[in-house]
Amino acid sequence: MKSKRKTHPHQNNLGFSLVELIIVIAIMAILAGVIAPSVIRYIRKSRAARATDEARVIVNSVEAALASSHASNFDLNMDMTYIAPSGKSYKCGMVNNWMLSRAQNNSTSDIDETNEADYYFAQQILIGLGAEDSKTYNFFRFTGDEEDPLGCNCEDFVSDYNCPGLIVVYGTSGKVLYLQYYNYGCLIEYVAGDGYELIEDEEFVGPPTLQ
């Protein structure tokens, strides 16, 4: 007698139905919509924190270089005026990627008696950053031929020069008065007395009251 073959009750159910697939996709889309903004905010916050930490290192290095310059009786150019949010004005100087790139690459073709003090100052900043040349540097290298990034679009600047953008305004007191630093897609602003802040701006605007 031939035995009857037993069939499993779910033998023919080999996969998901179209309705089940649609439900799964819909659930995944909802979860992605809920989670994605939180992930993006976390990444943004992490990048901003990293850029802020680097901005602090820069401020410390600039102030150490100011102390070194004063100790060496090396007079820096303080031919600009910075007006603080309080309304008080300060004689000041400014350093940016242009001079830092000259110092880092030992380029003196554009250095003369009018800016040799700034060149020396840039060298001291780079020493503090462990970035004396473009091969051995701490967390960035300085490049570019722009005299300063003021008015430049931040992302375009990084794309063109493959390095972060930097503007530092310093005063006769040996302190940094103002800084803008762009890296990791974040523009960090430092104002003496107010601290560091992530600003939603696409351009290096610099201090609005620098004259």
C-alpha atoms as a printed R data frame, in Angstrom:
    type eleno elety resid chain resno      x       y      z
1   ATOM     1    CA   MET     A     1  0.000   0.000  0.000
2   ATOM     2    CA   LYS     A     2  1.315   3.378 -0.956
3   ATOM     3    CA   SER     A     3  1.720   5.764  1.941
4   ATOM     4    CA   LYS     A     4  0.315   9.265  1.612
5   ATOM     5    CA   ARG     A     5  2.934  12.056  1.642
6   ATOM     6    CA   LYS     A     6  2.346  14.465  4.456
7   ATOM     7    CA   THR     A     7  2.455  18.137  3.582
8   ATOM     8    CA   HIS     A     8  3.426  20.836  6.007
9   ATOM     9    CA   PRO     A     9  0.633  23.365  6.495
10  ATOM    10    CA   HIS     A    10  3.022  26.271  5.679
11  ATOM    11    CA   GLN     A    11  4.931  24.513  2.908
12  ATOM    12    CA   ASN     A    12  3.620  26.820  0.198
13  ATOM    13    CA   ASN     A    13  4.192  30.021  2.210
14  ATOM    14    CA   LEU     A    14  7.751  30.644  0.976
15  ATOM    15    CA   GLY     A    15  8.028  34.433  1.382
16  ATOM    16    CA   PHE     A    16  6.381  37.720  2.214
17  ATOM    17    CA   SER     A    17  3.309  38.809  0.428
18  ATOM    18    CA   LEU     A    18  3.221  42.162 -1.332
19  ATOM    19    CA   VAL     A    19  1.076  43.620  1.439
20  ATOM    20    CA   GLU     A    20  3.564  42.472  4.085
21  ATOM    21    CA   LEU     A    21  6.472  44.008  2.164
22  ATOM    22    CA   ILE     A    22  4.629  47.320  1.869
23  ATOM    23    CA   ILE     A    23  3.943  47.321  5.617
24  ATOM    24    CA   VAL     A    24  7.612  46.590  6.441
25  ATOM    25    CA   ILE     A    25  8.828  49.345  4.080
26  ATOM    26    CA   ALA     A    26  6.338  51.808  5.571
27  ATOM    27    CA   ILE     A    27  7.538  51.004  9.118
28  ATOM    28    CA   MET     A    28 11.172  51.430  8.066
29  ATOM    29    CA   ALA     A    29 10.391  54.774  6.434
30  ATOM    30    CA   ILE     A    30  8.656  55.998  9.580
31  ATOM    31    CA   LEU     A    31 11.579  54.901 11.772
32  ATOM    32    CA   ALA     A    32 14.069  56.563  9.419
33  ATOM    33    CA   GLY     A    33 12.057  59.769  9.520
34  ATOM    34    CA   VAL     A    34 12.070  59.735 13.314
35  ATOM    35    CA   ILE     A    35 15.706  58.703 13.820
36  ATOM    36    CA   ALA     A    36 17.444  60.573 10.972
37  ATOM    37    CA   PRO     A    37 16.996  64.112 12.383
38  ATOM    38    CA   SER     A    38 18.414  62.987 15.741
39  ATOM    39    CA   VAL     A    39 21.419  61.375 14.034
40  ATOM    40    CA   ILE     A    40 22.030  64.482 11.923
41  ATOM    41    CA   ARG     A    41 21.851  66.710 15.016
42  ATOM    42    CA   TYR     A    42 24.265  64.430 16.860
43  ATOM    43    CA   ILE     A    43 26.767  64.469 13.971
44  ATOM    44    CA   ARG     A    44 26.465  68.246 13.674
45  ATOM    45    CA   LYS     A    45 26.947  68.685 17.422
46  ATOM    46    CA   SER     A    46 29.975  66.365 17.408
47  ATOM    47    CA   ARG     A    47 31.597  68.235 14.519
48  ATOM    48    CA   ALA     A    48 30.911  71.601 16.152
49  ATOM    49    CA   ALA     A    49 32.457  70.380 19.420
50  ATOM    50    CA   ARG     A    50 35.567  69.223 17.570
51  ATOM    51    CA   ALA     A    51 35.891  72.531 15.702
52  ATOM    52    CA   THR     A    52 35.379  74.444 18.958
53  ATOM    53    CA   ASP     A    53 38.123  72.453 20.685
54  ATOM    54    CA   GLU     A    54 40.491  73.290 17.830
55  ATOM    55    CA   ALA     A    55 39.476  76.950 17.990
56  ATOM    56    CA   ARG     A    56 40.450  76.959 21.687
57  ATOM    57    CA   VAL     A    57 43.849  75.512 20.815
58  ATOM    58    CA   ILE     A    58 44.310  78.246 18.204
59  ATOM    59    CA   VAL     A    59 43.386  81.006 20.670
60  ATOM    60    CA   ASN     A    60 45.839  79.622 23.227
61  ATOM    61    CA   SER     A    61 48.600  79.365 20.609
62  ATOM    62    CA   VAL     A    62 47.995  82.904 19.356
63  ATOM    63    CA   GLU     A    63 48.116  84.312 22.887
64  ATOM    64    CA   ALA     A    64 51.313  82.357 23.605
65  ATOM    65    CA   ALA     A    65 52.799  83.787 20.401
66  ATOM    66    CA   LEU     A    66 51.751  87.286 21.461
67  ATOM    67    CA   ALA     A    67 53.588  86.807 24.760
68  ATOM    68    CA   SER     A    68 56.655  85.577 22.863
69  ATOM    69    CA   SER     A    69 56.536  88.567 20.520
70  ATOM    70    CA   HIS     A    70 56.279  91.027 23.404
71  ATOM    71    CA   ALA     A    71 59.144  89.288 25.207
72  ATOM    72    CA   SER     A    72 61.270  89.576 22.056
73  ATOM    73    CA   ASN     A    73 60.371  93.263 21.647
74  ATOM    74    CA   PHE     A    74 59.045  92.406 18.223
75  ATOM    75    CA   ASP     A    75 56.462  95.079 17.413
76  ATOM    76    CA   LEU     A    76 53.405  93.719 15.651
77  ATOM    77    CA   ASN     A    77 51.292  95.737 13.265
78  ATOM    78    CA   MET     A    78 48.337  97.111 15.221
79  ATOM    79    CA   ASP     A    79 46.992  99.452 12.583
80  ATOM    80    CA   MET     A    80 43.321  98.426 12.780
81  ATOM    81    CA   THR     A    81 40.605  99.164 15.303
82  ATOM    82    CA   TYR     A    82 38.299  96.557 16.803
83  ATOM    83    CA   ILE     A    83 35.080  97.688 18.468
84  ATOM    84    CA   ALA     A    84 33.848  95.134 20.999
85  ATOM    85    CA   PRO     A    85 30.145  94.391 21.603
86  ATOM    86    CA   SER     A    86 30.449  96.582 24.699
87  ATOM    87    CA   GLY     A    87 31.308  99.510 22.437
88  ATOM    88    CA   LYS     A    88 34.898  99.788 23.644
89  ATOM    89    CA   SER     A    89 37.496 100.140 20.898
90  ATOM    90    CA   TYR     A    90 40.902  98.453 20.753
91  ATOM    91    CA   LYS     A    91 43.914  98.841 18.523
92  ATOM    92    CA   CYS     A    92 44.431  95.474 16.922
93  ATOM    93    CA   GLY     A    93 46.105  93.334 14.327
94  ATOM    94    CA   MET     A    94 44.859  90.337 12.341
95  ATOM    95    CA   VAL     A    95 46.335  87.032 11.232
96  ATOM    96    CA   ASN     A    96 44.750  84.641  8.744
97  ATOM    97    CA   ASN     A    97 45.461  81.807  6.317
98  ATOM    98    CA   TRP     A    98 47.475  83.978  3.944
99  ATOM    99    CA   MET     A    99 50.274  84.801  6.388
100 ATOM   100    CA   LEU     A   100 50.124  81.423  8.110
101 ATOM   101    CA   SER     A   101 50.539  79.661  4.774
102 ATOM   102    CA   ARG     A   102 53.586  81.827  4.011
103 ATOM   103    CA   ALA     A   103 55.174  80.932  7.330
104 ATOM   104    CA   GLN     A   104 54.301  77.247  7.115
105 ATOM   105    CA   ASN     A   105 55.732  76.911  3.607
106 ATOM   106    CA   ASN     A   106 58.747  79.164  4.290
107 ATOM   107    CA   SER     A   107 57.646  81.479  1.511
108 ATOM   108    CA   THR     A   108 59.140  84.958  1.845
109 ATOM   109    CA   SER     A   109 58.492  86.250 -1.672
110 ATOM   110    CA   ASP     A   110 55.773  88.609 -0.438
111 ATOM   111    CA   ILE     A   111 57.395  89.456  2.883
112 ATOM   112    CA   ASP     A   112 59.014  92.866  3.347
113 ATOM   113    CA   GLU     A   113 59.648  95.346  6.147
114 ATOM   114    CA   THR     A   114 55.950  96.194  6.320
115 ATOM   115    CA   ASN     A   115 54.852  92.684  7.234
116 ATOM   116    CA   GLU     A   116 57.955  90.873  8.488
117 ATOM   117    CA   ALA     A   117 56.698  91.202 12.067
118 ATOM   118    CA   ASP     A   118 53.469  89.476 11.068
119 ATOM   119    CA   TYR     A   119 55.491  86.729  9.380
120 ATOM   120    CA   TYR     A   120 57.509  86.150 12.560
121 ATOM   121    CA   PHE     A   121 54.284  86.162 14.571
122 ATOM   122    CA   ALA     A   122 52.748  83.530 12.255
123 ATOM   123    CA   GLN     A   123 55.830  81.357 12.755
124 ATOM   124    CA   GLN     A   124 55.365  81.524 16.527
125 ATOM   125    CA   ILE     A   125 51.698  80.547 16.214
126 ATOM   126    CA   LEU     A   126 52.616  77.541 14.072
127 ATOM   127    CA   ILE     A   127 55.199  76.425 16.618
128 ATOM   128    CA   GLY     A   128 52.501  76.493 19.295
129 ATOM   129    CA   LEU     A   129 50.224  74.430 17.059
130 ATOM   130    CA   GLY     A   130 52.921  71.901 16.195
131 ATOM   131    CA   ALA     A   131 52.411  72.900 12.571
132 ATOM   132    CA   GLU     A   132 55.742  74.430 11.590
133 ATOM   133    CA   ASP     A   133 55.560  73.003  8.078
134 ATOM   134    CA   SER     A   134 52.964  71.445  5.802
135 ATOM   135    CA   LYS     A   135 54.319  67.914  6.296
136 ATOM   136    CA   THR     A   136 54.337  67.756 10.090
137 ATOM   137    CA   TYR     A   137 51.276  69.500 11.478
138 ATOM   138    CA   ASN     A   138 48.847  69.002 14.280
139 ATOM   139    CA   PHE     A   139 45.298  69.107 12.921
140 ATOM   140    CA   PHE     A   140 45.530  71.191  9.765
141 ATOM   141    CA   ARG     A   141 47.769  72.742  7.179
142 ATOM   142    CA   PHE     A   142 47.399  76.290  5.924
143 ATOM   143    CA   THR     A   143 47.229  76.930  2.194
144 ATOM   144    CA   GLY     A   144 45.872  79.492 -0.200
145 ATOM   145    CA   ASP     A   145 46.731  82.769 -1.849
146 ATOM   146    CA   GLU     A   146 43.832  84.849 -0.596
147 ATOM   147    CA   GLU     A   147 45.017  87.762  1.533
148 ATOM   148    CA   ASP     A   148 42.240  86.830  3.911
149 ATOM   149    CA   PRO     A   149 39.045  84.789  3.710
150 ATOM   150    CA   LEU     A   150 36.783  87.724  4.596
151 ATOM   151    CA   GLY     A   151 33.700  87.560  2.423
152 ATOM   152    CA   CYS     A   152 34.578  84.113  1.072
153 ATOM   153    CA   ASN     A   153 32.002  81.354  1.134
154 ATOM   154    CA   CYS     A   154 33.209  78.903  3.793
155 ATOM   155    CA   GLU     A   155 32.603  75.701  1.836
156 ATOM   156    CA   ASP     A   156 34.125  77.171 -1.326
157 ATOM   157    CA   PHE     A   157 37.195  78.257  0.634
158 ATOM   158    CA   VAL     A   158 37.747  74.746  2.013
159 ATOM   159    CA   SER     A   159 37.105  73.222 -1.404
160 ATOM   160    CA   ASP     A   160 39.559  75.578 -3.150
161 ATOM   161    CA   TYR     A   161 42.377  75.407 -0.606
162 ATOM   162    CA   ASN     A   162 41.778  72.052  1.093
163 ATOM   163    CA   CYS     A   163 42.298  73.545  4.531
164 ATOM   164    CA   PRO     A   164 40.250  75.221  7.271
165 ATOM   165    CA   GLY     A   165 39.680  78.957  7.150
166 ATOM   166    CA   LEU     A   166 40.887  81.184  9.953
167 ATOM   167    CA   ILE     A   167 40.616  84.833 10.977
168 ATOM   168    CA   VAL     A   168 42.105  85.967 14.297
169 ATOM   169    CA   VAL     A   169 41.998  89.515 15.656
170 ATOM   170    CA   TYR     A   170 44.367  90.245 18.537
171 ATOM   171    CA   GLY     A   171 44.923  93.299 20.718
172 ATOM   172    CA   THR     A   172 47.795  95.122 22.380
173 ATOM   173    CA   SER     A   173 46.900  93.444 25.684
174 ATOM   174    CA   GLY     A   174 48.215  90.151 24.351
175 ATOM   175    CA   LYS     A   175 44.737  88.640 24.106
176 ATOM   176    CA   VAL     A   176 42.673  87.352 21.210
177 ATOM   177    CA   LEU     A   177 39.718  89.667 20.713
178 ATOM   178    CA   TYR     A   178 37.905  87.815 17.948
179 ATOM   179    CA   LEU     A   179 38.173  84.605 15.941
180 ATOM   180    CA   GLN     A   180 36.357  82.847 13.151
181 ATOM   181    CA   TYR     A   181 37.341  79.261 12.383
182 ATOM   182    CA   TYR     A   182 35.679  77.012  9.815
183 ATOM   183    CA   ASN     A   183 36.258  73.261  9.805
184 ATOM   184    CA   TYR     A   184 34.137  70.086  9.524
185 ATOM   185    CA   GLY     A   185 31.324  72.141  8.014
186 ATOM   186    CA   CYS     A   186 31.043  74.324 11.120
187 ATOM   187    CA   LEU     A   187 31.838  78.019 11.509
188 ATOM   188    CA   ILE     A   188 32.941  78.784 15.059
189 ATOM   189    CA   GLU     A   189 33.056  82.354 16.343
190 ATOM   190    CA   TYR     A   190 34.941  83.491 19.434
191 ATOM   191    CA   VAL     A   191 34.392  86.889 21.020
192 ATOM   192    CA   ALA     A   192 36.496  87.834 24.045
193 ATOM   193    CA   GLY     A   193 34.252  87.874 27.088
194 ATOM   194    CA   ASP     A   194 31.455  85.967 25.345
195 ATOM   195    CA   GLY     A   195 33.174  82.682 24.529
196 ATOM   196    CA   TYR     A   196 32.687  80.313 21.594
197 ATOM   197    CA   GLU     A   197 29.598  79.911 19.479
198 ATOM   198    CA   LEU     A   198 28.548  77.935 16.415
199 ATOM   199    CA   ILE     A   199 27.135  80.457 13.972
200 ATOM   200    CA   GLU     A   200 24.837  79.654 11.087
201 ATOM   201    CA   ASP     A   201 26.581  81.638  8.398
202 ATOM   202    CA   GLU     A   202 27.970  80.571  5.051
203 ATOM   203    CA   GLU     A   203 30.635  83.272  4.795
204 ATOM   204    CA   PHE     A   204 33.629  84.479  6.732
205 ATOM   205    CA   VAL     A   205 32.220  87.815  7.770
206 ATOM   206    CA   GLY     A   206 34.811  88.677 10.380
207 ATOM   207    CA   PRO     A   207 34.074  91.166 13.140
208 ATOM   208    CA   PRO     A   208 31.486  93.609 11.799
209 ATOM   209    CA   THR     A   209 33.205  96.502 13.558
210 ATOM   210    CA   LEU     A   210 36.786  95.931 12.419
211 ATOM   211    CA   GLN     A   211 38.063  99.155 10.843
